[in-house]
Short mmCIF file of C-alpha atoms and ligand atoms in Angstrom, two decimals:
data_model
loop_
_atom_site.label_atom_id
_atom_site.label_comp_id
_atom_site.label_asym_id
_atom_site.label_seq_id
_atom_site.Cartn_x
_atom_site.Cartn_y
_atom_site.Cartn_z
CA UNK A 28 -61.10 -202.81 -64.32
CA UNK A 29 -63.67 -200.97 -62.17
CA UNK A 30 -67.21 -202.31 -61.91
CA UNK A 31 -70.06 -200.25 -63.34
CA UNK A 32 -71.12 -197.44 -61.03
CA UNK A 33 -67.64 -196.89 -59.62
CA UNK A 34 -65.78 -193.85 -60.90
CA UNK A 35 -62.04 -193.34 -60.96
CA UNK A 36 -60.50 -190.18 -59.56
CA UNK A 37 -56.93 -190.18 -60.88
CA UNK A 38 -54.78 -188.61 -58.18
CA UNK A 39 -52.19 -186.53 -60.00
CA UNK A 40 -50.60 -184.63 -57.09
CA UNK A 41 -46.85 -184.12 -57.48
CA UNK A 42 -47.03 -185.14 -61.14
CA UNK A 43 -46.68 -182.60 -63.93
CA UNK A 44 -49.46 -181.34 -66.20
CA UNK A 45 -47.96 -183.43 -69.02
CA UNK A 46 -48.74 -186.63 -67.10
CA UNK A 47 -52.34 -185.49 -66.62
CA UNK A 48 -52.55 -184.67 -70.32
CA UNK A 49 -51.47 -188.19 -71.19
CA UNK A 50 -54.17 -189.72 -68.98
CA UNK A 51 -56.68 -187.22 -70.37
CA UNK A 52 -55.83 -188.28 -73.93
CA UNK A 53 -56.44 -191.87 -72.86
CA UNK A 54 -59.96 -190.84 -71.78
CA UNK A 55 -59.62 -190.05 -68.06
CA UNK A 56 -61.60 -186.98 -66.93
CA UNK A 57 -61.69 -186.87 -63.11
CA UNK A 58 -58.42 -185.80 -61.49
CA UNK A 59 -57.64 -185.36 -57.81
CA UNK A 60 -55.17 -182.88 -56.30
CA UNK A 61 -54.34 -182.20 -52.68
CA UNK A 62 -52.61 -178.82 -52.65
CA UNK A 63 -54.26 -175.51 -53.53
CA UNK A 64 -51.22 -173.91 -55.12
CA UNK A 65 -50.57 -176.95 -57.28
CA UNK A 66 -54.13 -177.36 -58.57
CA UNK A 67 -54.41 -173.63 -59.35
CA UNK A 68 -51.26 -173.83 -61.43
CA UNK A 69 -52.43 -176.92 -63.30
CA UNK A 70 -56.01 -175.92 -64.12
CA UNK A 71 -55.17 -173.26 -66.76
CA UNK A 72 -52.64 -175.55 -68.45
CA UNK A 73 -55.15 -178.31 -69.13
CA UNK A 74 -58.44 -178.87 -71.00
CA UNK A 75 -61.44 -177.14 -69.46
CA UNK A 76 -63.59 -180.27 -69.39
CA UNK A 77 -61.40 -181.86 -66.75
CA UNK A 78 -63.39 -182.60 -63.60
CA UNK A 79 -61.15 -181.47 -60.75
CA UNK A 80 -61.59 -182.92 -57.27
CA UNK A 81 -59.78 -181.35 -54.36
CA UNK A 82 -58.86 -184.17 -51.95
CA UNK A 83 -56.34 -182.69 -49.48
CA UNK A 84 -56.71 -180.88 -46.19
CA UNK A 85 -58.04 -177.43 -47.09
CA UNK A 86 -56.87 -174.56 -44.92
CA UNK A 87 -59.61 -172.07 -44.19
CA UNK A 88 -57.55 -169.15 -45.54
CA UNK A 89 -57.42 -170.85 -48.97
CA UNK A 90 -61.13 -171.56 -49.41
CA UNK A 91 -61.71 -168.40 -51.40
CA UNK A 92 -59.03 -169.40 -53.94
CA UNK A 93 -60.50 -172.82 -54.66
CA UNK A 94 -64.26 -172.14 -54.68
CA UNK A 95 -65.58 -172.01 -58.24
CA UNK A 96 -62.45 -173.68 -59.61
CA UNK A 97 -63.17 -177.32 -58.81
CA UNK A 98 -66.09 -179.67 -59.42
CA UNK A 99 -65.89 -181.13 -55.93
CA UNK A 100 -64.14 -180.63 -52.60
CA UNK A 101 -63.93 -184.18 -51.23
CA UNK A 102 -62.13 -183.36 -48.02
CA UNK A 103 -64.43 -181.23 -45.87
CA UNK A 104 -63.21 -182.10 -42.40
CA UNK A 105 -64.86 -179.55 -40.09
CA UNK A 106 -68.07 -177.54 -39.78
CA UNK A 107 -66.04 -174.35 -39.77
CA UNK A 108 -64.58 -175.24 -43.16
CA UNK A 109 -68.04 -176.16 -44.44
CA UNK A 110 -69.51 -172.79 -43.38
CA UNK A 111 -66.65 -170.96 -45.04
CA UNK A 112 -67.06 -172.89 -48.29
CA UNK A 113 -70.75 -172.03 -48.21
CA UNK A 114 -70.11 -168.35 -47.52
CA UNK A 115 -67.46 -168.04 -50.24
CA UNK A 116 -69.66 -169.94 -52.71
CA UNK A 117 -72.52 -167.54 -51.99
CA UNK A 118 -70.24 -164.54 -52.58
CA UNK A 119 -68.98 -166.06 -55.81
CA UNK A 120 -72.50 -166.99 -56.92
CA UNK A 121 -71.66 -170.67 -57.37
CA UNK A 122 -72.89 -173.97 -55.98
CA UNK A 123 -70.08 -176.13 -54.55
CA UNK A 124 -70.27 -179.91 -54.40
CA UNK A 125 -68.58 -181.40 -51.37
CA UNK A 126 -68.04 -184.66 -49.51
CA UNK A 127 -67.81 -184.92 -45.75
CA UNK A 128 -64.54 -186.55 -44.72
CA UNK A 129 -64.85 -189.31 -42.14
CA UNK A 130 -62.08 -190.22 -39.75
CA UNK A 131 -62.14 -193.96 -39.07
CA UNK A 132 -58.52 -195.02 -39.62
CA UNK A 133 -56.58 -195.87 -36.53
CA UNK A 134 -53.21 -194.33 -37.27
CA UNK A 135 -53.64 -192.27 -40.42
CA UNK A 136 -54.49 -188.58 -40.81
CA UNK A 137 -56.20 -186.87 -37.90
CA UNK A 138 -58.50 -184.96 -40.23
CA UNK A 139 -62.20 -185.65 -40.57
CA UNK A 140 -65.41 -186.13 -38.61
CA UNK A 141 -65.74 -189.06 -36.25
CA UNK A 142 -68.70 -191.25 -37.26
CA UNK A 143 -70.76 -190.12 -34.25
CA UNK A 144 -69.98 -186.46 -34.97
CA UNK A 145 -71.11 -186.79 -38.56
CA UNK A 146 -74.25 -188.67 -37.59
CA UNK A 147 -75.26 -185.95 -35.12
CA UNK A 148 -74.46 -183.26 -37.70
CA UNK A 149 -77.10 -184.85 -39.94
CA UNK A 150 -79.59 -185.91 -37.25
CA UNK A 151 -79.63 -182.32 -35.97
CA UNK A 152 -79.99 -181.12 -39.56
CA UNK A 153 -77.12 -178.71 -39.19
CA UNK A 154 -76.86 -178.71 -43.01
CA UNK A 155 -80.10 -176.76 -43.30
CA UNK A 156 -78.42 -173.38 -43.05
CA UNK A 157 -76.29 -174.07 -46.15
CA UNK A 158 -77.41 -172.22 -49.24
CA UNK A 159 -74.63 -172.73 -51.79
CA UNK A 160 -73.18 -176.09 -50.85
CA UNK A 161 -74.38 -179.49 -51.97
CA UNK A 162 -73.31 -182.35 -49.71
CA UNK A 163 -72.94 -185.25 -52.17
CA UNK A 164 -71.74 -187.95 -49.79
CA UNK A 165 -68.76 -189.06 -47.73
CA UNK A 166 -65.05 -189.60 -48.23
CA UNK A 167 -62.63 -191.57 -46.11
CA UNK A 168 -59.41 -193.51 -45.78
CA UNK A 169 -58.65 -196.87 -44.23
CA UNK A 170 -55.85 -197.43 -41.76
CA UNK A 171 -52.43 -197.53 -43.35
CA UNK A 172 -51.70 -201.20 -42.72
CA UNK A 173 -51.25 -204.54 -44.48
CA UNK A 174 -53.94 -206.03 -42.27
CA UNK A 175 -56.78 -206.65 -44.73
CA UNK A 176 -59.32 -207.26 -42.00
CA UNK A 177 -58.54 -203.87 -40.48
CA UNK A 178 -58.83 -202.16 -43.88
CA UNK A 179 -62.12 -203.91 -44.60
CA UNK A 180 -63.53 -202.91 -41.21
CA UNK A 181 -62.60 -199.27 -41.83
CA UNK A 182 -64.25 -199.20 -45.27
CA UNK A 183 -67.30 -201.04 -43.92
CA UNK A 184 -67.61 -198.39 -41.20
CA UNK A 185 -67.48 -195.54 -43.74
CA UNK A 186 -70.12 -197.28 -45.88
CA UNK A 187 -72.31 -197.94 -42.88
CA UNK A 188 -72.25 -194.28 -41.77
CA UNK A 189 -73.11 -193.31 -45.35
CA UNK A 190 -76.07 -195.74 -45.43
CA UNK A 191 -77.38 -194.58 -42.08
CA UNK A 192 -77.48 -191.00 -43.39
CA UNK A 193 -78.73 -191.74 -46.90
CA UNK A 194 -81.48 -194.11 -45.75
CA UNK A 195 -82.85 -191.64 -43.19
CA UNK A 196 -85.77 -190.30 -45.19
CA UNK A 197 -86.57 -187.76 -42.45
CA UNK A 198 -83.46 -185.86 -43.52
CA UNK A 199 -84.89 -185.29 -46.99
CA UNK A 200 -81.42 -185.36 -48.55
CA UNK A 201 -81.24 -185.38 -52.31
CA UNK A 202 -78.23 -186.39 -54.39
CA UNK A 203 -76.44 -187.82 -51.39
CA UNK A 204 -74.97 -190.81 -53.19
CA UNK A 205 -71.15 -190.71 -53.18
CA UNK A 206 -68.82 -192.91 -51.16
CA UNK A 207 -65.23 -191.99 -52.03
CA UNK A 208 -62.79 -194.52 -50.61
CA UNK A 209 -59.94 -196.74 -51.75
CA UNK A 210 -56.41 -195.88 -52.93
CA UNK A 211 -53.78 -197.74 -54.98
CA UNK A 212 -53.10 -200.44 -52.43
CA UNK A 213 -56.58 -201.04 -51.06
CA UNK A 214 -59.15 -200.03 -53.69
CA UNK A 215 -60.44 -203.57 -54.48
CA UNK A 216 -61.54 -203.93 -50.85
CA UNK A 217 -63.12 -200.46 -50.95
CA UNK A 218 -65.12 -201.43 -54.04
CA UNK A 219 -66.32 -204.63 -52.34
CA UNK A 220 -67.45 -202.54 -49.38
CA UNK A 221 -69.41 -200.05 -51.49
CA UNK A 222 -67.14 -197.31 -52.88
CA UNK A 223 -68.61 -195.26 -55.74
CA UNK A 224 -65.39 -193.28 -56.30
CA UNK A 225 -61.88 -194.68 -55.85
CA UNK A 226 -58.91 -192.28 -55.66
CA UNK A 227 -55.89 -193.85 -57.28
CA UNK A 228 -52.54 -192.13 -57.69
CA UNK A 229 -49.33 -194.14 -57.70
CA UNK A 230 -50.75 -197.16 -59.59
CA UNK A 231 -51.53 -194.81 -62.49
CA UNK A 232 -48.78 -192.19 -62.40
CA UNK A 233 -45.99 -194.05 -60.60
CA UNK A 234 -44.28 -193.09 -57.35
CA UNK A 235 -44.32 -189.46 -56.24
CA UNK A 236 -41.16 -187.48 -55.54
CA UNK A 237 -42.10 -185.33 -52.59
C1 PLP B 15 -52.52 -189.22 -52.41
C2 PLP B 15 -53.93 -189.57 -52.09
C3 PLP B 15 -54.57 -190.66 -52.70
C4 PLP B 15 -53.90 -191.58 -53.71
O1 PLP B 15 -52.96 -192.40 -53.08
P1 PLP B 15 -52.17 -193.53 -53.91
O2 PLP B 15 -51.64 -194.40 -52.83
O3 PLP B 15 -51.10 -192.83 -54.68
O4 PLP B 15 -53.13 -194.22 -54.77
C5 PLP B 15 -55.90 -190.89 -52.39
N1 PLP B 15 -56.57 -190.11 -51.51
C6 PLP B 15 -55.98 -189.07 -50.89
C7 PLP B 15 -56.78 -188.26 -49.94
C8 PLP B 15 -54.65 -188.77 -51.15
O5 PLP B 15 -54.08 -187.73 -50.52
#
């Protein structure tokens, strides 16, 4: 169903470990969770080769709990959070893979860097002080709307910010190659616009009971 080069992050938040196990047995390996407590409870119940992605807003006081436990934190939405992840990773002696979350949607979550903020973060090389964090790319969400043109514009903006950063050879970035965007209702558009990871929950696991 997904073209080559696009990975699926199965978003299992609010679903029990047994549902993850079922998807795991069917071959799925990357799972996304958005709450620290929930992911920490699930990790020990499930196979150790699961590739966990944290995709929710991460409170700074919970960074310490999550560092070293997940393969990637997709939702880094401030420089303060980034510095903390780096500091905790250094203390723990691990390297943490992260994505920078972009805020382009018009009425969705307020979390994330504005495109111009993220571009100046890179242009000013403010990543150079990081020692234990690898910035692998960007993550974002489109506006929550049925308007396909709006959704496409949002994804195109995320992809364009990504390209501007990744094609700037002066930055000397290595392994900056991930564009995580697209959910159950809009992932085909995200793929057309250049997603390399799509994060799909309800289409796989059914509706969530919050
Ligand atoms: C819940 C969630 C998803 C998955 O949404 P679905 O509509 O269930 O596919 C994707 N990304 C983030 C950041 C989420 O919180």
